[in-house]
Amino acid sequence: MVIGEPVTHSLSPLLHNAGYQAAGIDDDFIYVGGNVKPDRIADFVAGTRAMGIRGVSCTVPHKEVIMPYLDTIDPVAEKIGAVNTIVQKNGKLHGYNTDWLGTIAPLNALTTLEDKRVVVIGAGGAARAMIYGLIREGALVTVCNRTIEKAEVLAHEFGCHAAPLSAIDAIKGADIICNATTVGMREDKSPIDSQLLTPLQIVFDAVYAPYETRLLKDAQIAGAQIIHGTEMLLHQAIAQFKLFTGHEAPEEAMRSALLDHVGTGSMQ
Ligand code: ATR
């Protein structure tokens, strides 16, 4: 199941159930959403143990607060500082993070990351998972954030560079630009000036609603390659699917369920 507050708009039930069906395991697995208030997390964890719920996806605002209630935390989730996946085995709750794979898998499908200059825009939770994954793959990361102090904290923690959002040269000179801010979500705005985009770049937006964000539209006009936010959502779910079920995820069936649902032109 997925927990969040709010959780109504979560696409995780759609993604996982489409996967169970395509993999022929929908008799054994069903995935639902649950709205859990932050002050009820302890109750939720007790209920998960009592009911023997096999797996839980955590979204905002639970990814950090749930960590002390779990029996083990995977070292990667520890480093990122957030758990988006919980698996129950023999009555023990194990916490993982698959968000970083949501960044790395779609990028690795287009390019190698070793020694690539990557600008991550944003310094919140989404940025942390992205930065972890990119550095792990050998990329040269610069974190650009509106509030430079937050970028500096992340740069210090992960061993990369920090710059303000006005750092034109860093952004223009990047091989890859990743948006980890909320700018563009259900609004026609981009976190950066379209003049900074070039045909040589790959531009990846973590925002998936709308499907074509202003940043991705600008990137296409500039001739850059683009990666939609839906790919990040898909790949973090694919990694969860394996942890929850032990089966390989049916990637194409899950992608097509997701794209059918979000539509490709609407402002969701
Ligand atoms: P998440 O957990 O989804 O990453 P978050 O922790 O609230 O969400 O972080 C949101 C990010 O979007 C931050 O980097 C924020 O910049 P600040 O640190 O300066 O607040 C960034 N962000 C939000 N609105 C923005 C805007 N209008 N312009 C630029 N950056 C913005």
CSV table of C-alpha atoms and ligand atoms in Angstrom, one decimal:
chain,number,residue,atom,x,y,z
A,1,MET,CA,0.0,0.0,0.0
A,2,VAL,CA,1.0,3.6,-0.3
A,3,ILE,CA,0.7,6.1,2.6
A,4,GLY,CA,0.8,9.9,2.3
A,5,GLU,CA,-1.1,13.0,3.3
A,6,PRO,CA,-2.8,13.6,1.0
A,7,VAL,CA,-2.6,10.4,-1.0
A,8,THR,CA,-5.7,10.7,-3.2
A,9,HIS,CA,-3.6,11.7,-6.3
A,10,SER,CA,-1.0,9.0,-5.9
A,11,LEU,CA,-0.4,7.0,-9.0
A,12,SER,CA,1.3,4.2,-7.1
A,13,PRO,CA,-1.9,2.0,-6.9
A,14,LEU,CA,-2.4,2.3,-10.6
A,15,LEU,CA,1.2,1.4,-11.4
A,16,HIS,CA,1.6,-1.5,-9.0
A,17,ASN,CA,-1.8,-3.1,-9.7
A,18,ALA,CA,-1.2,-2.8,-13.5
A,19,GLY,CA,2.1,-4.6,-12.8
A,20,TYR,CA,0.5,-7.4,-10.7
A,21,GLN,CA,-2.0,-8.0,-13.5
A,22,ALA,CA,0.5,-8.1,-16.3
A,23,ALA,CA,2.8,-10.4,-14.2
A,24,GLY,CA,-0.2,-12.7,-13.4
A,25,ILE,CA,0.1,-12.3,-9.7
A,26,ASP,CA,-3.0,-10.2,-9.0
A,27,ASP,CA,-4.6,-13.1,-7.2
A,28,ASP,CA,-1.8,-12.8,-4.6
A,29,PHE,CA,-1.2,-9.1,-4.5
A,30,ILE,CA,-3.3,-6.0,-4.3
A,31,TYR,CA,-2.1,-2.4,-3.8
A,32,VAL,CA,-4.2,0.3,-2.1
A,33,GLY,CA,-3.7,3.9,-0.9
A,34,GLY,CA,-4.1,5.1,2.7
A,35,ASN,CA,-4.3,8.7,4.0
A,36,VAL,CA,-2.3,8.7,7.2
A,37,LYS,CA,-1.9,11.9,9.3
A,38,PRO,CA,1.7,12.5,10.5
A,39,ASP,CA,0.7,12.2,14.2
A,40,ARG,CA,-0.7,8.7,13.5
A,41,ILE,CA,2.4,7.1,12.1
A,42,ALA,CA,3.1,5.0,15.2
A,43,ASP,CA,-0.5,3.6,15.0
A,44,PHE,CA,0.0,3.0,11.3
A,45,VAL,CA,3.2,1.0,11.9
A,46,ALA,CA,1.5,-1.0,14.7
A,47,GLY,CA,-1.3,-1.8,12.3
A,48,THR,CA,1.1,-2.8,9.5
A,49,ARG,CA,2.7,-5.3,11.9
A,50,ALA,CA,-0.7,-6.5,13.2
A,51,MET,CA,-2.1,-7.1,9.7
A,52,GLY,CA,1.1,-8.4,8.2
A,53,ILE,CA,1.0,-5.9,5.3
A,54,ARG,CA,3.7,-7.1,2.9
A,55,GLY,CA,4.9,-3.7,1.6
A,56,VAL,CA,4.4,0.0,2.1
A,57,SER,CA,5.4,2.9,-0.2
A,58,CYS,CA,5.9,6.2,1.7
A,59,THR,CA,5.3,9.5,0.2
A,60,VAL,CA,5.2,13.1,1.5
A,61,PRO,CA,5.3,13.8,4.5
A,62,HIS,CA,6.2,10.4,5.9
A,63,LYS,CA,9.5,9.4,4.3
A,64,GLU,CA,11.7,10.7,7.1
A,65,VAL,CA,9.4,10.5,10.2
A,66,ILE,CA,8.7,6.8,9.7
A,67,MET,CA,12.4,5.8,9.9
A,68,PRO,CA,12.7,5.4,13.7
A,69,TYR,CA,9.8,3.0,13.8
A,70,LEU,CA,11.4,0.4,11.5
A,71,ASP,CA,13.6,-2.6,12.5
A,72,THR,CA,16.3,-2.0,9.9
A,73,ILE,CA,17.2,0.7,7.5
A,74,ASP,CA,19.1,0.0,4.3
A,75,PRO,CA,22.4,2.0,4.3
A,76,VAL,CA,21.4,3.7,1.1
A,77,ALA,CA,18.2,4.9,2.6
A,78,GLU,CA,20.2,6.0,5.7
A,79,LYS,CA,22.5,8.1,3.5
A,80,ILE,CA,19.7,9.7,1.5
A,81,GLY,CA,17.9,10.3,4.9
A,82,ALA,CA,14.5,9.0,3.7
A,83,VAL,CA,12.6,5.7,3.3
A,84,ASN,CA,10.1,5.4,0.4
A,85,THR,CA,9.8,1.6,0.6
A,86,ILE,CA,9.1,-0.7,3.6
A,87,VAL,CA,9.1,-4.5,3.3
A,88,GLN,CA,7.7,-6.7,6.1
A,89,LYS,CA,9.5,-10.1,6.4
A,90,ASN,CA,9.0,-12.5,9.3
A,91,GLY,CA,7.4,-9.7,11.3
A,92,LYS,CA,10.2,-7.3,10.9
A,93,LEU,CA,10.0,-4.0,9.0
A,94,HIS,CA,12.8,-3.2,6.6
A,95,GLY,CA,13.2,0.3,5.1
A,96,TYR,CA,14.7,1.1,1.7
A,97,ASN,CA,14.9,3.9,-0.8
A,98,THR,CA,14.3,3.4,-4.5
A,99,ASP,CA,13.9,7.1,-5.4
A,100,TRP,CA,17.5,7.4,-6.5
A,101,LEU,CA,17.0,4.5,-9.0
A,102,GLY,CA,14.2,6.5,-10.5
A,103,THR,CA,16.8,9.1,-11.5
A,104,ILE,CA,19.6,6.8,-12.5
A,105,ALA,CA,17.7,4.2,-14.6
A,106,PRO,CA,16.2,6.6,-17.2
A,107,LEU,CA,19.5,8.5,-17.5
A,108,ASN,CA,21.5,5.3,-17.9
A,109,ALA,CA,19.2,4.4,-20.7
A,110,LEU,CA,20.5,7.5,-22.6
A,111,THR,CA,24.0,8.0,-21.5
A,112,THR,CA,26.8,7.1,-19.1
A,113,LEU,CA,27.1,9.3,-16.0
A,114,GLU,CA,30.8,8.9,-15.2
A,115,ASP,CA,32.4,12.4,-15.3
A,116,LYS,CA,29.3,14.0,-16.8
A,117,ARG,CA,28.6,17.6,-15.5
A,118,VAL,CA,25.2,17.4,-13.9
A,119,VAL,CA,23.3,20.4,-12.4
A,120,VAL,CA,20.6,19.4,-9.9
A,121,ILE,CA,18.1,22.2,-9.4
A,122,GLY,CA,16.6,22.1,-5.9
A,123,ALA,CA,17.8,21.0,-2.5
A,124,GLY,CA,14.8,19.3,-0.9
A,125,GLY,CA,14.1,15.6,-0.5
A,126,ALA,CA,13.8,14.8,-4.2
A,127,ALA,CA,17.2,16.5,-4.8
A,128,ARG,CA,18.8,14.4,-2.1
A,129,ALA,CA,17.9,11.1,-3.7
A,130,MET,CA,19.0,12.4,-7.1
A,131,ILE,CA,22.3,13.7,-5.9
A,132,TYR,CA,23.1,10.4,-4.1
A,133,GLY,CA,22.4,8.4,-7.3
A,134,LEU,CA,24.3,10.7,-9.6
A,135,ILE,CA,27.4,10.8,-7.4
A,136,ARG,CA,27.3,7.0,-7.0
A,137,GLU,CA,27.4,6.8,-10.8
A,138,GLY,CA,30.5,9.1,-10.9
A,139,ALA,CA,28.8,12.3,-12.2
A,140,LEU,CA,30.2,15.7,-11.3
A,141,VAL,CA,27.3,17.3,-9.6
A,142,THR,CA,26.5,20.9,-8.9
A,143,VAL,CA,23.4,21.6,-6.7
A,144,CYS,CA,21.7,24.9,-7.7
A,145,ASN,CA,19.1,26.2,-5.4
A,146,ARG,CA,17.1,29.4,-4.8
A,147,THR,CA,18.3,29.3,-1.2
A,148,ILE,CA,22.0,28.8,-1.6
A,149,GLU,CA,22.6,27.9,2.0
A,150,LYS,CA,20.5,24.7,1.5
A,151,ALA,CA,22.5,23.8,-1.6
A,152,GLU,CA,25.7,24.3,0.4
A,153,VAL,CA,24.6,22.0,3.2
A,154,LEU,CA,23.9,19.2,0.6
A,155,ALA,CA,27.1,19.9,-1.3
A,156,HIS,CA,29.1,19.5,1.9
A,157,GLU,CA,27.2,16.3,2.9
A,158,PHE,CA,27.4,14.6,-0.4
A,159,GLY,CA,30.8,15.9,-1.6
A,160,CYS,CA,29.7,18.0,-4.6
A,161,HIS,CA,29.5,21.7,-5.6
A,162,ALA,CA,26.9,24.3,-4.7
A,163,ALA,CA,25.7,27.3,-6.7
A,164,PRO,CA,22.8,29.8,-6.7
A,165,LEU,CA,20.0,29.4,-9.3
A,166,SER,CA,21.6,32.5,-11.0
A,167,ALA,CA,24.8,30.5,-11.8
A,168,ILE,CA,24.3,30.8,-15.5
A,169,ASP,CA,27.7,29.3,-16.6
A,170,ALA,CA,27.2,26.1,-14.5
A,171,ILE,CA,23.7,25.6,-15.9
A,172,LYS,CA,24.7,26.4,-19.5
A,173,GLY,CA,27.8,24.3,-19.4
A,174,ALA,CA,26.0,21.2,-17.9
A,175,ASP,CA,25.7,18.0,-19.8
A,176,ILE,CA,22.6,17.1,-17.8
A,177,ILE,CA,20.1,19.3,-16.0
A,178,CYS,CA,17.8,17.7,-13.4
A,179,ASN,CA,14.9,19.6,-11.9
A,180,ALA,CA,14.2,18.5,-8.4
A,181,THR,CA,12.1,21.6,-7.4
A,182,THR,CA,8.3,21.8,-7.4
A,183,VAL,CA,8.4,24.6,-10.0
A,184,GLY,CA,6.3,23.6,-13.0
A,185,MET,CA,4.0,21.4,-11.1
A,186,ARG,CA,0.5,22.1,-12.4
A,187,GLU,CA,1.7,25.5,-13.6
A,188,ASP,CA,3.4,26.8,-16.8
A,189,LYS,CA,6.7,27.8,-15.2
A,190,SER,CA,10.3,26.7,-15.5
A,191,PRO,CA,12.9,27.0,-12.7
A,192,ILE,CA,15.5,28.3,-15.3
A,193,ASP,CA,15.7,30.6,-18.2
A,194,SER,CA,15.1,28.8,-21.6
A,195,GLN,CA,18.2,30.6,-23.0
A,196,LEU,CA,20.4,28.4,-20.8
A,197,LEU,CA,19.4,25.2,-22.6
A,198,THR,CA,21.5,23.8,-25.4
A,199,PRO,CA,21.0,21.0,-28.0
A,200,LEU,CA,23.8,19.0,-26.4
A,201,GLN,CA,22.0,18.6,-23.0
A,202,ILE,CA,19.8,16.0,-21.5
A,203,VAL,CA,17.0,17.7,-19.4
A,204,PHE,CA,15.2,15.6,-16.8
A,205,ASP,CA,12.2,16.9,-14.9
A,206,ALA,CA,11.1,15.2,-11.7
A,207,VAL,CA,7.7,17.0,-12.1
A,208,TYR,CA,5.3,14.7,-13.9
A,209,ALA,CA,2.1,16.8,-13.9
A,210,PRO,CA,1.7,18.1,-16.5
A,211,TYR,CA,3.4,15.5,-18.6
A,212,GLU,CA,5.1,18.2,-20.7
A,213,THR,CA,6.3,20.8,-18.3
A,214,ARG,CA,7.5,24.2,-19.3
A,215,LEU,CA,11.1,23.1,-18.7
A,216,LEU,CA,10.7,20.1,-21.0
A,217,LYS,CA,9.0,22.2,-23.7
A,218,ASP,CA,11.8,24.7,-23.6
A,219,ALA,CA,14.4,21.9,-23.7
A,220,GLN,CA,12.7,20.4,-26.8
A,221,ILE,CA,12.7,23.8,-28.5
A,222,ALA,CA,16.4,24.1,-27.7
A,223,GLY,CA,17.0,20.7,-29.3
A,224,ALA,CA,17.9,18.9,-26.1
A,225,GLN,CA,17.0,15.4,-25.2
A,226,ILE,CA,14.4,15.1,-22.5
A,227,ILE,CA,13.3,12.7,-19.8
A,228,HIS,CA,9.8,13.0,-18.5
A,229,GLY,CA,9.0,12.9,-14.7
A,230,THR,CA,6.8,9.8,-15.3
A,231,GLU,CA,10.0,7.8,-16.0
A,232,MET,CA,11.3,8.7,-12.5
A,233,LEU,CA,8.0,7.6,-11.0
A,234,LEU,CA,8.0,4.4,-13.0
A,235,HIS,CA,11.5,3.4,-12.2
A,236,GLN,CA,11.2,3.9,-8.5
A,237,ALA,CA,8.1,1.8,-8.6
A,238,ILE,CA,9.8,-0.9,-10.7
A,239,ALA,CA,12.5,-1.3,-8.0
A,240,GLN,CA,9.8,-1.4,-5.3
A,241,PHE,CA,7.9,-4.1,-7.2
A,242,LYS,CA,10.8,-6.4,-7.0
A,243,LEU,CA,11.2,-5.7,-3.2
A,244,PHE,CA,7.5,-6.2,-2.6
A,245,THR,CA,6.9,-9.3,-4.7
A,246,GLY,CA,10.2,-10.9,-5.5
A,247,HIS,CA,9.2,-10.8,-9.2
A,248,GLU,CA,10.7,-8.7,-12.0
A,249,ALA,CA,8.4,-5.8,-12.8
A,250,PRO,CA,6.7,-5.8,-16.2
A,251,GLU,CA,8.1,-2.4,-17.2
A,252,GLU,CA,6.2,-1.9,-20.5
A,253,ALA,CA,2.8,-2.8,-19.0
A,254,MET,CA,3.4,-0.4,-16.0
A,255,ARG,CA,4.7,2.4,-18.3
A,256,SER,CA,1.7,2.1,-20.6
A,257,ALA,CA,-0.8,2.1,-17.7
A,258,LEU,CA,0.9,5.3,-16.3
A,259,LEU,CA,1.0,7.1,-19.7
A,260,ASP,CA,-2.6,6.2,-20.4
A,261,HIS,CA,-3.6,7.6,-17.1
A,262,VAL,CA,-1.7,10.9,-17.1
A,263,GLY,CA,-2.4,11.7,-20.7
A,264,THR,CA,0.3,13.4,-22.6
A,265,GLY,CA,-1.0,16.9,-23.1
A,266,SER,CA,-3.2,17.7,-20.1
A,267,MET,CA,-2.4,19.9,-17.1
A,268,GLN,CA,-3.2,17.3,-14.4
B,1,ATR,P1,10.8,17.9,-2.1
B,1,ATR,O1,10.8,17.1,-0.9
B,1,ATR,O2,9.7,17.5,-3.1
B,1,ATR,O3,12.1,18.0,-2.8
B,1,ATR,P2,10.9,20.4,-0.7
B,1,ATR,O4,11.8,19.8,0.3
B,1,ATR,O5,9.8,21.3,-0.3
B,1,ATR,O6,10.2,19.3,-1.7
B,1,ATR,O7,11.9,21.2,-1.7
B,1,ATR,C1,11.4,22.0,-2.7
B,1,ATR,C2,12.5,22.6,-3.6
B,1,ATR,O8,11.9,23.4,-4.6
B,1,ATR,C3,13.5,23.5,-2.8
B,1,ATR,O9,14.8,23.3,-3.3
B,1,ATR,C4,12.9,24.9,-3.1
B,1,ATR,O10,13.9,25.9,-3.1
B,1,ATR,P3,14.2,26.6,-1.6
B,1,ATR,O11,15.1,25.7,-0.9
B,1,ATR,O12,14.8,27.9,-2.0
B,1,ATR,O13,12.9,26.8,-0.9
B,1,ATR,C5,12.5,24.7,-4.5
B,1,ATR,N1,11.5,25.7,-5.0
B,1,ATR,C6,10.2,25.7,-4.6
B,1,ATR,N2,9.6,26.8,-5.2
B,1,ATR,C7,10.5,27.4,-5.9
B,1,ATR,C8,10.5,28.6,-6.8
B,1,ATR,N3,9.4,29.3,-7.0
B,1,ATR,N4,11.7,28.9,-7.4
B,1,ATR,C9,12.8,28.2,-7.2
B,1,ATR,N5,12.9,27.1,-6.4
B,1,ATR,C10,11.8,26.7,-5.8
